[in-house]
Coordinates of C-alpha atoms and ligand atoms in Angstrom, one line a residue:
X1 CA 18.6 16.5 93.5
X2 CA 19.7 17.1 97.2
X3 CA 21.3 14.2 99.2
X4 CA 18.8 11.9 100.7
X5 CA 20.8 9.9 102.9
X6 CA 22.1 11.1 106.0
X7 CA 24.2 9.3 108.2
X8 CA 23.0 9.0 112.0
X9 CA 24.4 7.4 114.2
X10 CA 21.8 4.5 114.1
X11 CA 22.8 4.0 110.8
X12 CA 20.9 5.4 107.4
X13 CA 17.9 7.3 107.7
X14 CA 16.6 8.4 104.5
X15 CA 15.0 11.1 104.4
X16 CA 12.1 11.7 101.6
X17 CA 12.4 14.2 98.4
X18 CA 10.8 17.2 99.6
X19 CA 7.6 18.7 96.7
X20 CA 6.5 22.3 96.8
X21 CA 3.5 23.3 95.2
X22 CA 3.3 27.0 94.4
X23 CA -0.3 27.8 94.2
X24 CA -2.9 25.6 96.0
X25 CA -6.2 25.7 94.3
X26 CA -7.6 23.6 91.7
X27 CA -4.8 21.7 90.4
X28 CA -2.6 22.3 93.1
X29 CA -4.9 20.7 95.6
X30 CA -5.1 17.4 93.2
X31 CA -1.3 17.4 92.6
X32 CA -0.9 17.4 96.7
X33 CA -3.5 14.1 96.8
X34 CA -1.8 12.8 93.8
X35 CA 1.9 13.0 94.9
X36 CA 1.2 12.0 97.9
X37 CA -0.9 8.7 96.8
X38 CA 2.1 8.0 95.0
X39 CA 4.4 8.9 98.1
X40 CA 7.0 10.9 95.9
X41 CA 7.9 12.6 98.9
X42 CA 7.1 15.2 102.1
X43 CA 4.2 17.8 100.6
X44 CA 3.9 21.7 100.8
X45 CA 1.3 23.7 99.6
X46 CA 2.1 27.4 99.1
X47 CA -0.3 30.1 98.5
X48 CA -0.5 34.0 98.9
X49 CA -1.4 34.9 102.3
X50 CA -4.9 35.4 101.7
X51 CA -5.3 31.9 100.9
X52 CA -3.4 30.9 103.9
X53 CA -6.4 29.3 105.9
X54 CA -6.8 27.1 102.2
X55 CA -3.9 25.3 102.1
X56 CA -3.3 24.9 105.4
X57 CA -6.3 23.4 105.7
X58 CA -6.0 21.6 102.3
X59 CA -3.0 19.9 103.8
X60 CA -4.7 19.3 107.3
X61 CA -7.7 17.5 105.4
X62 CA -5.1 15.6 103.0
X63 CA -3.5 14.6 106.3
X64 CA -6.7 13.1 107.6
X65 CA -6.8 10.9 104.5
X66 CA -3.6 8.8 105.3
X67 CA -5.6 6.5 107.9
X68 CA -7.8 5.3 104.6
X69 CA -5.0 5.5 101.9
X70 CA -1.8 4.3 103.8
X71 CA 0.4 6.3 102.4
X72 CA 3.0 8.4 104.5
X73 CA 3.5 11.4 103.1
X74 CA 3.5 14.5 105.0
X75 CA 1.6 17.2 104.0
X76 CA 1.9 20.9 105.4
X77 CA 0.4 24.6 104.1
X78 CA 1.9 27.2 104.4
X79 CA 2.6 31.1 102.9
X80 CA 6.0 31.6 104.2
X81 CA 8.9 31.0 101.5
X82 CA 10.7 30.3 104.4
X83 CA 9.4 26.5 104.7
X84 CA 10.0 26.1 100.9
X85 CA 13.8 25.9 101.7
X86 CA 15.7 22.8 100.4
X87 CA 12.8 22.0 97.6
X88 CA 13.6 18.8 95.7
X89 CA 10.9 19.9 92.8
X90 CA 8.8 23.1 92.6
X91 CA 5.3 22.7 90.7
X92 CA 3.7 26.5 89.9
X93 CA 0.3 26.7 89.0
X94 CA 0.0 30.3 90.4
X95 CA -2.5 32.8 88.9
X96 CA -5.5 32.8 87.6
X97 CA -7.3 30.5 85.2
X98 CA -9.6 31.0 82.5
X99 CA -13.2 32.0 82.1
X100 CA -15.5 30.9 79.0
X101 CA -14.3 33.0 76.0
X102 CA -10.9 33.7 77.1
X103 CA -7.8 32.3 75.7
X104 CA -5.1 31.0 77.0
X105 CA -2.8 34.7 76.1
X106 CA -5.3 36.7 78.2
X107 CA -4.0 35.4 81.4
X108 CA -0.8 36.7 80.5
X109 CA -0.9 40.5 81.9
X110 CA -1.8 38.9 85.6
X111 CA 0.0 36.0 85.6
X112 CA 3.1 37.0 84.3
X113 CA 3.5 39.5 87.5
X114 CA 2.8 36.4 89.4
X115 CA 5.4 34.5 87.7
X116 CA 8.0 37.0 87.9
X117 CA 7.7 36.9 91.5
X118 CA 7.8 33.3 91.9
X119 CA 10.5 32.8 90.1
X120 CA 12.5 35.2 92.6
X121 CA 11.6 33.9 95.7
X122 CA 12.6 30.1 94.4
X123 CA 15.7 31.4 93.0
X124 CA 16.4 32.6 96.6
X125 CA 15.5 30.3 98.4
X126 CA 15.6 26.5 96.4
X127 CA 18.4 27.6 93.6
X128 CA 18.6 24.1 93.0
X129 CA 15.3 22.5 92.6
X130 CA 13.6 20.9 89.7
X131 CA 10.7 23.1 88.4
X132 CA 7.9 22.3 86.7
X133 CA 5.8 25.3 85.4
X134 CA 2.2 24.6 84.9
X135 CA 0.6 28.5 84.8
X136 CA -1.4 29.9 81.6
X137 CA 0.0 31.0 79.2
X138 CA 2.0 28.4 79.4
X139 CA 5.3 28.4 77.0
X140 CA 5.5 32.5 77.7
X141 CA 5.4 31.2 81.6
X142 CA 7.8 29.2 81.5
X143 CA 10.1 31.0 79.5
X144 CA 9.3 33.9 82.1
X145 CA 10.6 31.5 84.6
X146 CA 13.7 30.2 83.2
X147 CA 14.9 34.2 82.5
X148 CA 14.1 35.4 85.7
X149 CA 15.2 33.0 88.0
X150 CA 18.5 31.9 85.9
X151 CA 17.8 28.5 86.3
X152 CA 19.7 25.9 84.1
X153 CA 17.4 25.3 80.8
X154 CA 17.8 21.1 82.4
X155 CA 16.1 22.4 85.7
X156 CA 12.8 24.3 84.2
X157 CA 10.2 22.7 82.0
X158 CA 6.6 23.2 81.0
X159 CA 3.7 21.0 81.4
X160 CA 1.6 21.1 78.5
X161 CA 2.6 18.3 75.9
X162 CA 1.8 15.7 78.6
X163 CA -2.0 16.5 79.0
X164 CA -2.5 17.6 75.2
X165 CA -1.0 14.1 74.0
X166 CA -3.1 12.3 77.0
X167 CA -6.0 14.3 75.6
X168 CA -5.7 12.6 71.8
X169 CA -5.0 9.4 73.7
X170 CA -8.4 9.6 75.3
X171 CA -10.3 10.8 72.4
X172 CA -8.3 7.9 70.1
X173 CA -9.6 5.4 72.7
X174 CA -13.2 6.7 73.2
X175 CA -13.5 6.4 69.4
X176 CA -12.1 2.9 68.6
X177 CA -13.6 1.6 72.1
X178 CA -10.1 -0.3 73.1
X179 CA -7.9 0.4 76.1
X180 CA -6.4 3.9 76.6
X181 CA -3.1 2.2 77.9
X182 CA -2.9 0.8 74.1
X183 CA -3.0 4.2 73.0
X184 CA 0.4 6.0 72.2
X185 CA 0.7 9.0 70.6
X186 CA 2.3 12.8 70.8
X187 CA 1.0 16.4 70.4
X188 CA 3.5 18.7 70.1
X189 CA 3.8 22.9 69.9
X190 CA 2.6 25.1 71.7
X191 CA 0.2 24.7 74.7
X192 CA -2.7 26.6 72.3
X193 CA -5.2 26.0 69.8
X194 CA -2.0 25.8 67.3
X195 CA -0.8 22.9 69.0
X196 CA 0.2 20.1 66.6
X197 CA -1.0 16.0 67.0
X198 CA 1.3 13.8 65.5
X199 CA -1.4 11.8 63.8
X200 CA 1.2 9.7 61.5
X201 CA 2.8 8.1 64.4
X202 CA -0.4 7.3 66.6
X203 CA -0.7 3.3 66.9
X204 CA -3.3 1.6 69.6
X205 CA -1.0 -1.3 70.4
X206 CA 1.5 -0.1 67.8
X207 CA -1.0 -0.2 64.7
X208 CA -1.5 3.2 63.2
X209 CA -4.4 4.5 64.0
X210 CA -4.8 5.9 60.3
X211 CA -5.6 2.1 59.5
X212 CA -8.2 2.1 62.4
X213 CA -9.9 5.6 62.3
X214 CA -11.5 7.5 59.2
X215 CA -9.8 10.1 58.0
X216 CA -12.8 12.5 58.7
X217 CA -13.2 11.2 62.0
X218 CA -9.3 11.8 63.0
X219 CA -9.5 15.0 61.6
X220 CA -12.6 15.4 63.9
X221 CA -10.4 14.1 67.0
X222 CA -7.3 16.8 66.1
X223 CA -9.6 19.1 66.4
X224 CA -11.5 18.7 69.3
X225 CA -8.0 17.4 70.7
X226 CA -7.2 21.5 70.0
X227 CA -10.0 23.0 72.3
X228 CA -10.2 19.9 74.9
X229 CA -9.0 22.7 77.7
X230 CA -11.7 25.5 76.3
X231 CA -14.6 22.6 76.3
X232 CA -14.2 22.2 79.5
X233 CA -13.7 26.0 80.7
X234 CA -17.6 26.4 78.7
X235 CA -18.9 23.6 80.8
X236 CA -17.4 24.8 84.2
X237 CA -17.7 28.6 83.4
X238 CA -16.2 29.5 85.6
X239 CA -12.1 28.1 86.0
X240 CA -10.3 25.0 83.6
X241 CA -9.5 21.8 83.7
X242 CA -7.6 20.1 86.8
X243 CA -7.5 17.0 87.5
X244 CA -5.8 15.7 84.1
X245 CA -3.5 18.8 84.1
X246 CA -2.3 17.5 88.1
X247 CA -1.9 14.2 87.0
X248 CA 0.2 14.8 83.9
X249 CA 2.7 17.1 85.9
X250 CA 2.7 14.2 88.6
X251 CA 4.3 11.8 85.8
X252 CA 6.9 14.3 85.2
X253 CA 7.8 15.0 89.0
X254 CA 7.8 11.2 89.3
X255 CA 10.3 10.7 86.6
X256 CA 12.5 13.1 87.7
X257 CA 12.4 11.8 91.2
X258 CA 12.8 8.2 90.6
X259 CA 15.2 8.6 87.3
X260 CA 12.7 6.9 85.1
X261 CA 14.0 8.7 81.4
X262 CA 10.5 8.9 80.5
X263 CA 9.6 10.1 77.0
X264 CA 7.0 12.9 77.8
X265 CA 6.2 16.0 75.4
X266 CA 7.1 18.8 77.6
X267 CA 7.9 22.2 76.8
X268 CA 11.3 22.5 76.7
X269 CA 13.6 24.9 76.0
X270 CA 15.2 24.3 71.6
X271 CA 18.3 25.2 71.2
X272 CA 18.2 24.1 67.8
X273 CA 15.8 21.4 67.9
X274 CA 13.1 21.2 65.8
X275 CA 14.9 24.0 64.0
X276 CA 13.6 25.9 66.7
X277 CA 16.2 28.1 68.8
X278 CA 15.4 29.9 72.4
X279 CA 12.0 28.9 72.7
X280 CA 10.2 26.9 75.6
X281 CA 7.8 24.5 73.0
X282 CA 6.4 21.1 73.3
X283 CA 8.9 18.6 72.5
X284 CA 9.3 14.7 73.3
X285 CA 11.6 15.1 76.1
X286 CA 13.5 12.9 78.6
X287 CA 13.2 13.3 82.1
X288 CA 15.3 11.5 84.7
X289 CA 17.5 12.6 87.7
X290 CA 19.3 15.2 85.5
X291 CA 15.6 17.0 85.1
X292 CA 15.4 17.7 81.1
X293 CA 18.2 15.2 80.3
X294 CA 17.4 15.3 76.6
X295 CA 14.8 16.3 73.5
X296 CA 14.5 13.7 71.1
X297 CA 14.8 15.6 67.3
X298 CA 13.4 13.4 64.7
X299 CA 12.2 14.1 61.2
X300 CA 9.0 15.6 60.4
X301 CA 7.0 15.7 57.3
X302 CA 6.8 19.0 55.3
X303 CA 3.0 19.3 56.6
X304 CA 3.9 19.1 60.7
X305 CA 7.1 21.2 60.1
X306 CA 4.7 24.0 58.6
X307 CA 2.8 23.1 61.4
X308 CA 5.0 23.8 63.9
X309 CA 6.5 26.7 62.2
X310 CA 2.7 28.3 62.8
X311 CA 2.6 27.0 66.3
X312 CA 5.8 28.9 67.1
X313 CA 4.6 32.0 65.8
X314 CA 2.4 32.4 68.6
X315 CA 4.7 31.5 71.1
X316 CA 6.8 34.0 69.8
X317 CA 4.1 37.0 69.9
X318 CA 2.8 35.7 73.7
X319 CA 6.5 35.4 74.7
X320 CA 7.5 39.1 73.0
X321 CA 4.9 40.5 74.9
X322 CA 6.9 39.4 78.4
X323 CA 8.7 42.2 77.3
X324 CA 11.7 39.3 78.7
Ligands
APR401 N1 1.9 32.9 94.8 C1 1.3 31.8 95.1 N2 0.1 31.5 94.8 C2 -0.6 32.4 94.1 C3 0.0 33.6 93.7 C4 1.3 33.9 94.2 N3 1.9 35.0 93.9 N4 -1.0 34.3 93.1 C5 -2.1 33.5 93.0 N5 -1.9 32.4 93.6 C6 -2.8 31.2 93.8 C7 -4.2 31.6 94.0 O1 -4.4 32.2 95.3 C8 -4.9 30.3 93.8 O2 -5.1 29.6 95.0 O3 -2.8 30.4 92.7 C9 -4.0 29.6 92.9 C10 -4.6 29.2 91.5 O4 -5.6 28.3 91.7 P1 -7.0 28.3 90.9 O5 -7.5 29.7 90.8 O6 -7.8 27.3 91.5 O7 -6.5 27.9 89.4 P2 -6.1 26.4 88.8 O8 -7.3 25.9 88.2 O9 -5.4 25.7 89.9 O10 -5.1 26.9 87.6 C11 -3.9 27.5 87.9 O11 -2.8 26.6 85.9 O12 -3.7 25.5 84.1 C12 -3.3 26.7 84.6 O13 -4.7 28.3 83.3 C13 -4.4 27.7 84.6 O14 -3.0 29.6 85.0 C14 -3.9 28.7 85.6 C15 -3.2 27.8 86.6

């Protein structure tokens, strides 16, 4: 992280972390509103030139909102990667999303262009940010990102884990009909329909849910828990899921910013982990002021490792076709 404190003359001014969100549509309109309701910092929304008049106005609009939330947070738009120098943390969600029918791999001959890009300009002009890649599809994105722009594998992680667990978590508590903060639980793999819930170690208020649920009906909840992003691309039809995807990359920023070692599936890049090696995948991870300060390896059953095994297949094929 950059230094914060700067000494005037009239003694310590602080000045605030500084959030750049690369893409201001859907999500990145809600991860503006959200970071700044939770004041982690001084707000830019970036966009292609096109989209200019968006964000700018985006921002103006956010702006307007401080009167009736409070918080101070200033908020600009811009297209110039000129204003993006001296980024504390970069969030991407440039590119497109899906439309009903797609997966998640289609995106990939567009978006990895995008990405490429990206990844250039922030290498240029923020070498030392945080970056949290949130793009489709995902674990080829990020691991577009981290070879591209050279980062350190501590400094580039993917949001996926966070809204895939948060999904089972909210499909645990709709089903048992007690609180979603109870709820704890993990889905890890790849951001895709091979992604793999953790169902073993699930507990609402640390008793396993296997003692709660039917086995049918967990079986049920993996599976829906699979698809949650393409059920709601078939009711929009016409873009995915953003307000859950904003807020899980939110908790991430915020635990890099304030040094809270949060445990949060993330895709990470294994070196060995998992028995997987040089692959971005969903992975409890820790996140403090380091960035990705650790993955925590633990045993899994012979069932999950197959699991996993399949999961990282996919990645493999998505992330071969980078041609990185
Ligand atoms: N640089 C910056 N922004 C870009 C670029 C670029 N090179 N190319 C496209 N964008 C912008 C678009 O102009 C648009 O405003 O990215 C934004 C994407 O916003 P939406 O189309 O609203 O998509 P969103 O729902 O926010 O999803 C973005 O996240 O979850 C993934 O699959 C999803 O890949 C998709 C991404």
């Amino acid at each position: 992280m950059t230094d914060n404190l700067n000494n005037s003359s009239e003694g310590f001014t602080m000045s605030k972390p500084k959030i750049s969100l690369i893409g201001g549509g859907q999500i990145g309109g809600n991860l503006a509103l959200l970071a700044a309701q939770k004041e982690l910092g001084d707000i830019v929304i970036f966009d292609i030139p096109k989209a200019e008049g968006m964000v700018k106005g985006k921002a103006l609009d956010l702006m307007q909102l401080r009167p009736h939330d409070g918080y101070d947070s200033n908020i600009t738009g811009t297209s110039d990667w000129n204003d993006l120098k001296n980024t504390d943390v970069f969030i991407i969600t440039a590119g497109i999303p899906r439309k009903p029918g797609m997966d998640r791999e289609d995106l990939l001959g567009i978006n990895l262009g995008i990405m490429k890009d990206v990844a250039t300009h922030i290498k240029e002009h923020a070498p030392n940010a945080f970056v949290i890649v949130i793009s489709n599809p995902l674990d080829a994105m990020v691991y577009a990102f981290h070879k591209v722009s050279g980062f350190s594998k501590n400094m580039v992680v993917g949001m996926a884990g966070a809204l895939d667990s948060g999904r089972f978590r909210t499909f645990i508590a709709m089903e048992t009909g007690l609180s979603v903060q109870d709820v704890t639980c993990m889905v890890l793999g790849g951001h895709g329909d091979s992604m793999v819930p953790i169902t073993r170690l699930a507990t609402v208020g640390g008793v396993p849910v296997t003692d709660l649920i039917s086995p049918e009906r967990l079986k049920a909840i993996e599976d829906r828990t699979r698809v949650a992003g393409g059920e709601i691309v078939k009711l929009f039809g016409n873009g995915s899921a953003f307000y859950a995807p904003a807020q899980s990359a939110i908790e991430m920023a915020e635990s890099y910013l304030r040094d809270k070692k949060r445990v949060i599936p993330c895709a990470s890049l294994c070196e060995g982990e998992f028995g997987v090696n040089g692959y971005f995948i969903g992975v409890p991870t820790v996140i403090g002021a380091g960035g990705v300060e650790k993955i925590l390896d633990f045993t899994l059953t012979g069932d999950e490792k197959a699991e996993l095994n399949s999961t990282l297949d996919v990645v493999k094929k998505t992330v071969s076709e980078t041609g990185l």
